[in-house]
Coordinates of C-alpha atoms in Angstrom, one line a residue:
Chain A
X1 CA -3.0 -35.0 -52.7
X2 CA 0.5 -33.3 -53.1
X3 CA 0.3 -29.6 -52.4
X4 CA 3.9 -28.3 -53.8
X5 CA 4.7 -24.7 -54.6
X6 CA 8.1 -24.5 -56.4
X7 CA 9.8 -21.2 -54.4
X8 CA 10.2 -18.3 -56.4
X9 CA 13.0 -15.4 -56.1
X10 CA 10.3 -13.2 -54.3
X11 CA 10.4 -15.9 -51.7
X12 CA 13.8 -15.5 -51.3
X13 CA 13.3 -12.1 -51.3
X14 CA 10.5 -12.4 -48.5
X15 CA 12.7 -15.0 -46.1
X16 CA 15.5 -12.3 -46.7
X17 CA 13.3 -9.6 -45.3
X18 CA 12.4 -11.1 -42.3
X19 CA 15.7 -13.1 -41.5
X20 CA 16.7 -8.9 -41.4
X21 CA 14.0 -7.9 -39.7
X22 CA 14.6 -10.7 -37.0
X23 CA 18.2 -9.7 -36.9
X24 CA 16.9 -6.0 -35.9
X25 CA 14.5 -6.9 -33.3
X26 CA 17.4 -8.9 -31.8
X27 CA 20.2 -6.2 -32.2
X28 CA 17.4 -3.8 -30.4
X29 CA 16.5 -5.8 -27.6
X30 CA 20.3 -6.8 -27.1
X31 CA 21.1 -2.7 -27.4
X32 CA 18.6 -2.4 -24.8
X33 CA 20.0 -5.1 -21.8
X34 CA 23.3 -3.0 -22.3
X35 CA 24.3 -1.2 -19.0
X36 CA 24.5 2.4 -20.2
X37 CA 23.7 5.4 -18.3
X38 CA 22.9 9.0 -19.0
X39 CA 22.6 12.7 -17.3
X40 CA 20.1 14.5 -18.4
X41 CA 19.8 18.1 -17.6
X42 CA 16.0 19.0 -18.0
X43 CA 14.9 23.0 -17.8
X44 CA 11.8 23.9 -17.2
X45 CA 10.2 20.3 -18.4
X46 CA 12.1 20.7 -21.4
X47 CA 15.8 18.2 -22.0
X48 CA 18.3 20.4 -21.8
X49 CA 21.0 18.3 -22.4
X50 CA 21.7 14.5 -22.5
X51 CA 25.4 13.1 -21.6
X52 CA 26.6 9.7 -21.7
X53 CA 27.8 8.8 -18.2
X54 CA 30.3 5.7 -17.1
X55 CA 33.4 7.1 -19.2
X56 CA 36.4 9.8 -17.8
X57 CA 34.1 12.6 -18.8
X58 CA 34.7 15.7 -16.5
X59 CA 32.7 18.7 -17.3
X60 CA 31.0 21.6 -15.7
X61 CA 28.1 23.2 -17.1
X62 CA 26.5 26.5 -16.2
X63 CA 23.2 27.7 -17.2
X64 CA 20.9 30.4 -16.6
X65 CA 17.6 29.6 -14.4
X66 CA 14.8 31.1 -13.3
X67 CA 16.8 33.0 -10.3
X68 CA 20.0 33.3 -11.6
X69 CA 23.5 30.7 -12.3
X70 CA 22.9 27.1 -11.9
X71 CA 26.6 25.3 -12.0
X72 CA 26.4 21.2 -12.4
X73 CA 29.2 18.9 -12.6
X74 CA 29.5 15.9 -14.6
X75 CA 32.3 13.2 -13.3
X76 CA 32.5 10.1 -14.8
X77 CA 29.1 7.9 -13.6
X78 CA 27.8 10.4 -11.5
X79 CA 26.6 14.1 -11.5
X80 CA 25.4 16.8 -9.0
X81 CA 24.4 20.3 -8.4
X82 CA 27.5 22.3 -7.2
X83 CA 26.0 25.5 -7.1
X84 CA 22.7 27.7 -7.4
X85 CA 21.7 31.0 -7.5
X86 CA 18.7 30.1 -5.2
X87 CA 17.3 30.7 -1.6
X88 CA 17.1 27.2 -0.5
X89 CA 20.5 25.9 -2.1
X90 CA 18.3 22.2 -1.3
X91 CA 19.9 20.9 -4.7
X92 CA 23.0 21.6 -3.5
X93 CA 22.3 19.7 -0.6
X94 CA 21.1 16.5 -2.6
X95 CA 24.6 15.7 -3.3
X96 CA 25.9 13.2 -6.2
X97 CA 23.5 10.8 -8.2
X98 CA 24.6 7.9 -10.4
X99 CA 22.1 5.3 -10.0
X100 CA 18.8 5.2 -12.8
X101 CA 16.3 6.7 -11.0
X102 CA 17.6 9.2 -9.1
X103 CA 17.1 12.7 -9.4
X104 CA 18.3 15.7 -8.0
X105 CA 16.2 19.6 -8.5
X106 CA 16.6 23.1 -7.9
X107 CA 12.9 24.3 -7.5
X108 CA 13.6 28.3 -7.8
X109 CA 15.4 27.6 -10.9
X110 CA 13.3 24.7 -12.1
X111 CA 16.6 22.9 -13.6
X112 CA 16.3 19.2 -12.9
X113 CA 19.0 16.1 -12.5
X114 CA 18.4 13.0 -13.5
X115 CA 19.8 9.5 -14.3
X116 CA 18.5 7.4 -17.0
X117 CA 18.9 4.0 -19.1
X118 CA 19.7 1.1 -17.4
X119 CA 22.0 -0.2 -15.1
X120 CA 21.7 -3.1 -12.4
X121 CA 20.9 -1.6 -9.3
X122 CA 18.8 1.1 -10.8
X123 CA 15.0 2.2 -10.0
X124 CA 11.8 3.1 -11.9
X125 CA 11.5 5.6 -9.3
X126 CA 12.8 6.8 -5.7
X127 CA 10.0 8.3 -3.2
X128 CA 11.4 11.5 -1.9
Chain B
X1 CA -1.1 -18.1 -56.4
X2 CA -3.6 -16.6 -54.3
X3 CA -2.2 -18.9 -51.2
X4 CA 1.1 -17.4 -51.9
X5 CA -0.4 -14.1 -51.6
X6 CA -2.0 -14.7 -48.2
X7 CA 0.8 -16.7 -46.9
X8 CA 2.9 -13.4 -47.4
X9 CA 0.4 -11.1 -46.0
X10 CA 0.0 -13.8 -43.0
X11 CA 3.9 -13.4 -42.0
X12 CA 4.1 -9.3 -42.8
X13 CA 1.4 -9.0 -40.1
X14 CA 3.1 -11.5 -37.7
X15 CA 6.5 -9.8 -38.0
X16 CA 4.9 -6.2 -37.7
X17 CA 3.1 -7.4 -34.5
X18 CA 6.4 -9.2 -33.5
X19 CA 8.1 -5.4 -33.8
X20 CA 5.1 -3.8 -32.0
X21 CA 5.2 -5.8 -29.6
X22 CA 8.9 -4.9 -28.6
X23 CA 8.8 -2.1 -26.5
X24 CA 5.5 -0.3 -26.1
X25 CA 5.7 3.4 -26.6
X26 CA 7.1 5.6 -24.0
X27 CA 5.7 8.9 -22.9
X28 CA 7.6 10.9 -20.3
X29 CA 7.1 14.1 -19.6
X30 CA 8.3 16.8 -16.6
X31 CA 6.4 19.8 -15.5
X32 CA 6.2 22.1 -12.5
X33 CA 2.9 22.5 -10.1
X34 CA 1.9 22.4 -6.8
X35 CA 5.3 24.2 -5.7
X36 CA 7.0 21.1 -7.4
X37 CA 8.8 18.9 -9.9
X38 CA 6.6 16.3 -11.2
X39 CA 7.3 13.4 -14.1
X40 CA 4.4 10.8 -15.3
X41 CA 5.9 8.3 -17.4
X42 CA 3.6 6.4 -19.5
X43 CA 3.4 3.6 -21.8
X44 CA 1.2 2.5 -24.7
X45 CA -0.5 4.2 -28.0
X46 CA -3.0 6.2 -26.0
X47 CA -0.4 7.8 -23.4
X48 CA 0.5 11.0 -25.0
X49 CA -2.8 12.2 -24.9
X50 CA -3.9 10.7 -21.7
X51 CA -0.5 12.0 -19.9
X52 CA -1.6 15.6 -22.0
X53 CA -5.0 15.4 -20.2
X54 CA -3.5 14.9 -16.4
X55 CA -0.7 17.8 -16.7
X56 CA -3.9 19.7 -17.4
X57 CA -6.0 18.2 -14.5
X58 CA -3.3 18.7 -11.9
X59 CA -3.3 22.3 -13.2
X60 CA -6.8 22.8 -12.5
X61 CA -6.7 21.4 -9.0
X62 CA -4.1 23.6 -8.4
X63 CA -6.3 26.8 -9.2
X64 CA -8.9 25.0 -6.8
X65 CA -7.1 23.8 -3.8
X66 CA -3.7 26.5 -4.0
X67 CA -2.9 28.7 -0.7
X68 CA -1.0 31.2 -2.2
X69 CA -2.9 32.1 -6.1
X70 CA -5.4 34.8 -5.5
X71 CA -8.0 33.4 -7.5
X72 CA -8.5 29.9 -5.6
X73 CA -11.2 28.5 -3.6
X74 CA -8.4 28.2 -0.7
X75 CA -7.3 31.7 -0.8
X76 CA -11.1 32.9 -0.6
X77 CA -11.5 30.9 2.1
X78 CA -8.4 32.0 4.3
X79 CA -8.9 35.4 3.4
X80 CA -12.9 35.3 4.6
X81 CA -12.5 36.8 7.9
X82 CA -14.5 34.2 9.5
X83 CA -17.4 33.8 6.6
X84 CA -18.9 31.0 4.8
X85 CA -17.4 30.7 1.4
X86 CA -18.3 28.3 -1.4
X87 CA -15.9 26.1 -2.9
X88 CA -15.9 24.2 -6.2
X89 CA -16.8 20.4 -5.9
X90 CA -13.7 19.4 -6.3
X91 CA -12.4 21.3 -3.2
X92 CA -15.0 20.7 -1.0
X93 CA -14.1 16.6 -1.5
X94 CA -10.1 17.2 -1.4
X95 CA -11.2 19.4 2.3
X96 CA -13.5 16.8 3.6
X97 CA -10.6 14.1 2.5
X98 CA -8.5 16.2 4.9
X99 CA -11.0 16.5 7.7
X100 CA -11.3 12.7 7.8
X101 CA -7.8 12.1 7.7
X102 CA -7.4 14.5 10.7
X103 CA -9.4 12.9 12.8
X104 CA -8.4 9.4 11.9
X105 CA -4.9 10.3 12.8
X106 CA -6.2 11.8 16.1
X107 CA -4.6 15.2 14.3
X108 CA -1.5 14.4 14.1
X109 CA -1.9 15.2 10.6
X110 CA -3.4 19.1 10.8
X111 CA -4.4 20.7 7.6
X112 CA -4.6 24.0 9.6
X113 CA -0.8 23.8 10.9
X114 CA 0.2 26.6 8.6
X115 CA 0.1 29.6 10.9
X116 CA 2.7 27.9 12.8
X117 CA 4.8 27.0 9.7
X118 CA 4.0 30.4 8.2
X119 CA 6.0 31.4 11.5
X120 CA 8.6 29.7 11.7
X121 CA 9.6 29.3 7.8
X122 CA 11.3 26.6 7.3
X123 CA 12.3 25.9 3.7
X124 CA 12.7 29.7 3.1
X125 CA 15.3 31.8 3.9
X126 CA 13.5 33.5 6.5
X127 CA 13.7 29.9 9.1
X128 CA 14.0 31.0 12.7
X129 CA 13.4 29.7 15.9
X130 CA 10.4 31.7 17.1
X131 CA 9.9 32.8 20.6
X132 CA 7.8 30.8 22.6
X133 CA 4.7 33.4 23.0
X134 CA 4.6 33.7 19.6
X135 CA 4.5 30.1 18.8
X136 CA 1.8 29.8 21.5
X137 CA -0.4 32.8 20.0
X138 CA -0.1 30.6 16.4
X139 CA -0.9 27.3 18.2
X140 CA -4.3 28.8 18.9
X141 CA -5.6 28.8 15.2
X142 CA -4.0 25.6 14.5
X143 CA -6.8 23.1 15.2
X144 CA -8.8 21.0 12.5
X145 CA -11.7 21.2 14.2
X146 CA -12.0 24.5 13.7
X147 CA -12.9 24.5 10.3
X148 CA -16.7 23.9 9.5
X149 CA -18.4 22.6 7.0
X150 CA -22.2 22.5 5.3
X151 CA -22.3 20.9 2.1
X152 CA -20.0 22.5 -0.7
X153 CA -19.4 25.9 1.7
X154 CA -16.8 25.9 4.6
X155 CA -16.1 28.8 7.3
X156 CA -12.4 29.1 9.2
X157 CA -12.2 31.5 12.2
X158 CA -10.3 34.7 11.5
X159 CA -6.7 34.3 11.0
X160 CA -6.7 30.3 10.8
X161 CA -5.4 29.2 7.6
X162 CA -6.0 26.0 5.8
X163 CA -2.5 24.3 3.6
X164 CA -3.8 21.4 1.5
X165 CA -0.3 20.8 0.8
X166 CA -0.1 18.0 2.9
X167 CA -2.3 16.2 0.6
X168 CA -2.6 17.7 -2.2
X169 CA 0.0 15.7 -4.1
X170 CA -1.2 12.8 -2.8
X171 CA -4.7 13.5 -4.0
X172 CA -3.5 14.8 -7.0
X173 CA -1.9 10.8 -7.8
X174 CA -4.9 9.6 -7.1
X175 CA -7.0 11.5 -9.4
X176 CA -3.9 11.0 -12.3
X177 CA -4.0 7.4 -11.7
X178 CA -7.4 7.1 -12.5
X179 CA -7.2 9.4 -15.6
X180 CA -4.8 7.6 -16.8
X181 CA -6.8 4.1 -16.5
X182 CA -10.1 5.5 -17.7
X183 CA -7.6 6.5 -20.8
X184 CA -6.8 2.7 -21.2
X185 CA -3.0 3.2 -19.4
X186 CA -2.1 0.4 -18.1
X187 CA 1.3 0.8 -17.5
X188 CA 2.5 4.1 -15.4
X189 CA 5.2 5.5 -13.1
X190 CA 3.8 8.9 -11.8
X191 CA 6.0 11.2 -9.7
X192 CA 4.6 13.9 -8.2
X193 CA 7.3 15.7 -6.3
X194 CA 8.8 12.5 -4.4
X195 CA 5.3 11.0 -4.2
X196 CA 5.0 7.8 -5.9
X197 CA 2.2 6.1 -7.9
X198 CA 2.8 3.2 -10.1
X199 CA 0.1 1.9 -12.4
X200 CA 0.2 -1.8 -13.8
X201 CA 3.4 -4.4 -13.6
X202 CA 6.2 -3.1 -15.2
X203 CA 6.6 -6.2 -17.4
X204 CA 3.9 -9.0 -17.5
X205 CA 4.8 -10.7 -13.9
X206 CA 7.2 -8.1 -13.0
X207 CA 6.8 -5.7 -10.5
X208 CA 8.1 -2.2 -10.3
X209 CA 11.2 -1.1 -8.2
X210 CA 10.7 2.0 -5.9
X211 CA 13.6 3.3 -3.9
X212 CA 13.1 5.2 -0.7
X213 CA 15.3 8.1 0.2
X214 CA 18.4 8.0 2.1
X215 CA 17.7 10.3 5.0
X216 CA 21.6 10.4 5.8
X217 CA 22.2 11.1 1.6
X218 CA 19.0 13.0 -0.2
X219 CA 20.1 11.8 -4.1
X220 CA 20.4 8.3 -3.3
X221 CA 18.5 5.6 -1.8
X222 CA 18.8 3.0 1.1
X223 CA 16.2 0.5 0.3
X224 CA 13.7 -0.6 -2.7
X225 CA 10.2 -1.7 -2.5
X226 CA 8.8 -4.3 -5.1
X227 CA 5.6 -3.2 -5.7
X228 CA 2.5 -2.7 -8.6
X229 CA -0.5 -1.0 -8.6
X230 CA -0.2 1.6 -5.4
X231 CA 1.2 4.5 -4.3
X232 CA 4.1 5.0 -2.4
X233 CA 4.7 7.7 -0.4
X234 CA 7.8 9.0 1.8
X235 CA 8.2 11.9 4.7
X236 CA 11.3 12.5 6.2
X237 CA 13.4 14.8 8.4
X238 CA 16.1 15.7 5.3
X239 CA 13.4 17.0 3.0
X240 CA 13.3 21.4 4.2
X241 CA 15.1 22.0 7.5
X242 CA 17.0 23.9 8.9
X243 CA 19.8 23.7 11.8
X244 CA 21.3 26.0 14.7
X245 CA 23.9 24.6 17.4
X246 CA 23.7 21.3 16.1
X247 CA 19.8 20.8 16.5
X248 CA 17.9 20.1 13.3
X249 CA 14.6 21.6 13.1
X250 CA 12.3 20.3 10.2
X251 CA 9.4 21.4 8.4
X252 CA 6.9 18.5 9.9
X253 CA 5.4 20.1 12.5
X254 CA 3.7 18.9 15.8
X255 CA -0.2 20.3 15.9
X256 CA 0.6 19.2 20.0
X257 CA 3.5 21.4 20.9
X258 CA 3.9 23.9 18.2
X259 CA 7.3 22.9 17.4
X260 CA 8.8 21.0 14.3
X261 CA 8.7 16.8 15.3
X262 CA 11.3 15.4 17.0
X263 CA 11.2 11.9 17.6
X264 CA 13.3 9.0 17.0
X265 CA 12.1 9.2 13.4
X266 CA 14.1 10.1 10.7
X267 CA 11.7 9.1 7.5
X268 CA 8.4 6.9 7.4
X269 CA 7.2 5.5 3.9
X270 CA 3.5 4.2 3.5
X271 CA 2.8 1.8 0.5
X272 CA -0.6 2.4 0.0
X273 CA -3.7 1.8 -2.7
X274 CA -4.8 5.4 -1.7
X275 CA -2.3 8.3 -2.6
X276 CA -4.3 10.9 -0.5
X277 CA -4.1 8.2 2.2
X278 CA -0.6 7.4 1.8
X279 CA 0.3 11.5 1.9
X280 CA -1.5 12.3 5.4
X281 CA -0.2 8.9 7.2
X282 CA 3.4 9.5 6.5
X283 CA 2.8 13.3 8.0
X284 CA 1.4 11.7 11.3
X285 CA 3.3 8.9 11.5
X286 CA 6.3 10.8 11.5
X287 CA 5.4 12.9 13.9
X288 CA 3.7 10.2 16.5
X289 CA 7.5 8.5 16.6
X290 CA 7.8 4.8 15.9
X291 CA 6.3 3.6 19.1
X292 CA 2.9 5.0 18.4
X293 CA 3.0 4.7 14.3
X294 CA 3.3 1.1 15.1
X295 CA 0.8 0.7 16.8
X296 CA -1.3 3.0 14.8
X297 CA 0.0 0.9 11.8
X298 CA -1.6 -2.7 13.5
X299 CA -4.7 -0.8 14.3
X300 CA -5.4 0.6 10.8
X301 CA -4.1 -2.2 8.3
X302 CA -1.4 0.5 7.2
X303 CA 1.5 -0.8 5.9
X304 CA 4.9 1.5 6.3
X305 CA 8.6 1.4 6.5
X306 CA 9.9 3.3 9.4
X307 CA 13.8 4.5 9.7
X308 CA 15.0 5.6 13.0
X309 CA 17.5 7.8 14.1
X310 CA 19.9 4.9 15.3
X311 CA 19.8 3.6 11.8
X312 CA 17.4 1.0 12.7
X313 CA 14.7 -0.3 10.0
X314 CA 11.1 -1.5 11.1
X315 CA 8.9 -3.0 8.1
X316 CA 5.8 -3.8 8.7
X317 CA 4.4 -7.6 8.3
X318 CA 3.0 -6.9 4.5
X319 CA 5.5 -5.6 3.1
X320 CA 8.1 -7.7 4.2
X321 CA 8.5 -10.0 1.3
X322 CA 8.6 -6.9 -1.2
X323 CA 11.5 -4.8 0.3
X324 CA 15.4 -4.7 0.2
X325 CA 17.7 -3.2 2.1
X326 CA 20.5 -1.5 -0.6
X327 CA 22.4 0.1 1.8
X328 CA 24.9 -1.3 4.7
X329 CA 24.4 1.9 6.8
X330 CA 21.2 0.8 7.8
X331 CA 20.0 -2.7 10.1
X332 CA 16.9 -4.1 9.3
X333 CA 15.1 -5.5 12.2
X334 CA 11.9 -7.4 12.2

C-alpha cells in the first residue's frame, strides 16, 4: 500500500516556521547560559532601577527613602551602600556585593541591593 | 487531506509545548513585614496568585503575633498586667511552638528575653552597656516558664514581655511553604529576612545552592549548601551589634547571665525540614557555644554548620556531602 503525499508550499511554509521557531528556543536558552550580571535597586518592593554590571560603569546614585538620602555606588561588577540617612547605618556595614544572590538593605529606608542573572559562582539564595 | 491537517496540528502543539516547556514562569516579588525585607520567588502558572495569597498571610500573622502594633494578640497580652488574655488560634499554636522549643533547648532559646534586650538596645541607636543591677532587675522577668497557658488563653506576670521574633520568621516559612504547595508550587526560593526556605529541586535532579553569610564580610558568603525541600536558617554575631573598647556585644542574648552571648561562636546555620525549628535552634545553639551545640546536635538529629571564632568550620555528619567551602579564610574540619 504506498501512502505518498506530494509536499505542498504550505509545507514549506510549515518546516519554515518551526526550523525558526527551533532557532529561537535555541538563541533563548543560549542567551540564558550567558554570564551576565545585574544591580538592581529595589524601593519599597518596587525595581527601582536595573544596571548592567561586569563593564567600567562608575556611577553613584542617590535617592530619597523612607528616612532621608540613601547614596549607592555602582563600580564595575560590584555595588554597595555608601551612605544612609538611617539609625543603624547596617547597610553601610554590609559592604560590596557582586556575586548573584547577594543582597544588601537599608531597613529604615526600605531600599534594597541586589545581584541578579547568572554567573558561576552565584546562589539562589544566601541565609543571613 | 485530513491527515495533513492533523499532522500540522500534531507538530504546532509539540513545538508550543516544546516553548512552554523552556523556562517556567517566574514570579518574584519583595515586600517588607515582620520588621524585615522578605522575597518569595516562585515558578509555574499558578505562582502569582499563590505568591499574592502568602504576602497576605504573613501580613495577617503579623497583626496576630506583633510586639509592637497595638491591635495584636501579643501586645494584649504584654500589656495585661498579669491577666488571662485570649489569643487567636493561630497565636496560641505559634506560643505553644515557642514554649516547646524553650524547653527542648533547656532555654537557651527564651521567647521572654526581651526585657533584657529592651534594655540594652542593640540594633537601635540607644545600645548601651547597662549596669549590672539593672540587668539583674530585667533577668527576673526573663524566664519561659513564666508564661502560662490554658487552651487558646495565656497569662505573663506583670512586666514580662513575650518577643515571637525569634520565631516568627521561621514560622512564618513554614506556613508560606505550605501555601505555596497546597497552591500546586512546586518550585520555590522564599526569603524571609535571611531565613531560607526552598521548595522543590531547582531543576529536575538539581538541587538548589544556599550561601551562608560571611560573619567576617555581611554581603558575601563563605560557604554554600546543596540542598531541596527545607529550610535553612542562619544566626550569627555580625547581624545587630554593637562595640565599645574592642568588645563586640550582639543582639543574641544569654537567658543565663543577662548578657549578649559570647562564646567561641561566631554564626551557626541549621538545615532543617521545619523553619520554626530551624529559627529557635540557631538562637540556642549559638548561644550554648560549639561544645554543647554539638552535643545537642548528636542528641536531637539536628543537622548545623557551626563557624568559630578562630575561623574554624564544624559540619555536622548529614550535611557533609551537601556543603562547600567558597572561601579560603575559613578551615574546614571534620
Amino acid at each position: 500500500m504506498k501512502n505518498k503525499i506530494p509536499l505542498k508550499l504550505g509545507d514549506f511554509a510549515l518546516f519554515a516556521v518551526i526550523i525558526a521557531l527551533a532557532c529561537g528556543v535555541w538563541i533563548r536558552l543560549a542567551l540564558m547560559q550567558t554570564e551576565q550580571t545585574y544591580g538592581e535597586i529595589v524601593v519599597d518592593g518596587t525595581l527601582y532601577r536595573e544596571i548592567k554590571l561586569g563593564g567600567t560603569e562608575q556611577e553613584t546614585i542617590t535617592l530619597e527613602g523612607r528616612t532621608g538620602e540613601v547614596t549607592i555606588e555602582i563600580d564595575g561588577d560590584r555595588m554597595r551602600f555608601v551612605s544612609s540617612q538611617c539609625p543603624d547605618h547596617t547597610c553601610e556595614r554590609t559592604g560590596w556585593i557582586s556575586r548573584v544572590g547577594q543582597s544588601a538593605v537599608c531597613l529604615p529606608n526600605r531600599v534594597m541591593i541586589k545581584i541578579t542573572g547568572i554567573n558561576q559562582d552565584g546562589v539562589d539564595a544566601v541565609a543571613q | 487531506m485530513k491527515k495533513r491537517w492533523l499532522c500540522t496540528a500534531a507538530v504546532t502543539i509539540l513545538m508550543m509545548a516544546v516553548l512552554a516547556g523552556c523556562g517556567q514562569k517566574e514570579v518574584t516579588q519583595d515586600f517588607y513585614a515582620m520588621d524585615t525585607a522578605m522575597n518569595i520567588r516562585a515558578y509555574g502558572s499558578n505562582a502569582q496568585d499563590a505568591v499574592n495569597q502568602c504576602v497576605r498571610y504573613i501580613n495577617q500573622l503579623e497583626q496576630d503575633i506583633s510586639r509592637t502594633r497595638e491591635d495584636s494578640d501579643i501586645y494584649a497580652l504584654n500589656h495585661a498586667q498579669g491577666d488571662w488574655v485570649e489569643l487567636s488560634e493561630q497565636t496560641t499554636d505559634v506560643l505553644e511552638q515557642a514554649l516547646r522549643l524553650a524547653e527542648e533547648t533547656e532555654g537557651c532559646f527564651d521567647p521572654t528575653i526581651a526585657p533584657l534586650s529592651d534594655l540594652w538596645g542593640i540594633g537601635t541607636e540607644d545600645a548601651r552597656i547597662p549596669a549590672q543591677a539593672e540587668i539583674d532587675t530585667a533577668l527576673e522577668l526573663v524566664n519561659y516558664q513564666n508564661l502560662q497557658m490554658n487552651g487558646t488563653s495565656a497569662a505573663l506576670p506583670e512586666g514580662a514581655c513575650i518577643d515571637l521574633g525569634g520565631i516568627g520568621k521561621g514560622y512564618a516559612a513554614d506556613q508560606v511553604a505550605q501555601i505555596l504547595r497546597d497552591a500546586g508550587v512546586e518550585r520555590a526560593v522564599i526569603t524571609l529576612g535571611g531565613n531560607i526556605y526552598v521548595l522543590g529541586e531547582k531543576e529536575d535532579g538539581v538541587p538548589w545552592t544556599i550561601g551562608i553569610t560571611d560573619p567576617d564580610s555581611a554581603g558575601d558568603y563563605f560557604a554554600t549548601l546543596q540542598v531541596s525541600d527545607t529550610s535553612v536558617v542562619t544566626s550569627g554575631d555580625y547581624e545587630r551589634y554593637f562595640e565599645q573598647d574592642g568588645e563586640r556585644y550582639c543582639h543574641i542574648f544569654d537567658p543565663e547571665t543577662g548578657w549578649p552571648a559570647q562564646t567561641d561562636l561566631r554564626s551557626v546555620t541549621v538545615v532543617s525540614e521545619c523553619s520554626t525549628d530551624a529559627d529557635a535552634y540557631t538562637t540556642a545553639l549559638f548561644v550554648m557555644g560549639s561544645e554543647r551545640a554539638m552535643e545537642f546536635c548528636e542528641a536531637h538529629d539536628i543537622e548545623a554548620v557551626f563557624v568559630k571564632t578562630d575561623h574554624v568550620v564544624h559540619v555536622t555528619e548529614g550535611l557533609r556531602d551537601k556543603f562547600s567551602l567558597t572561601s579560603s579564610e575559613y578551615t574546614y574540619e571534620e
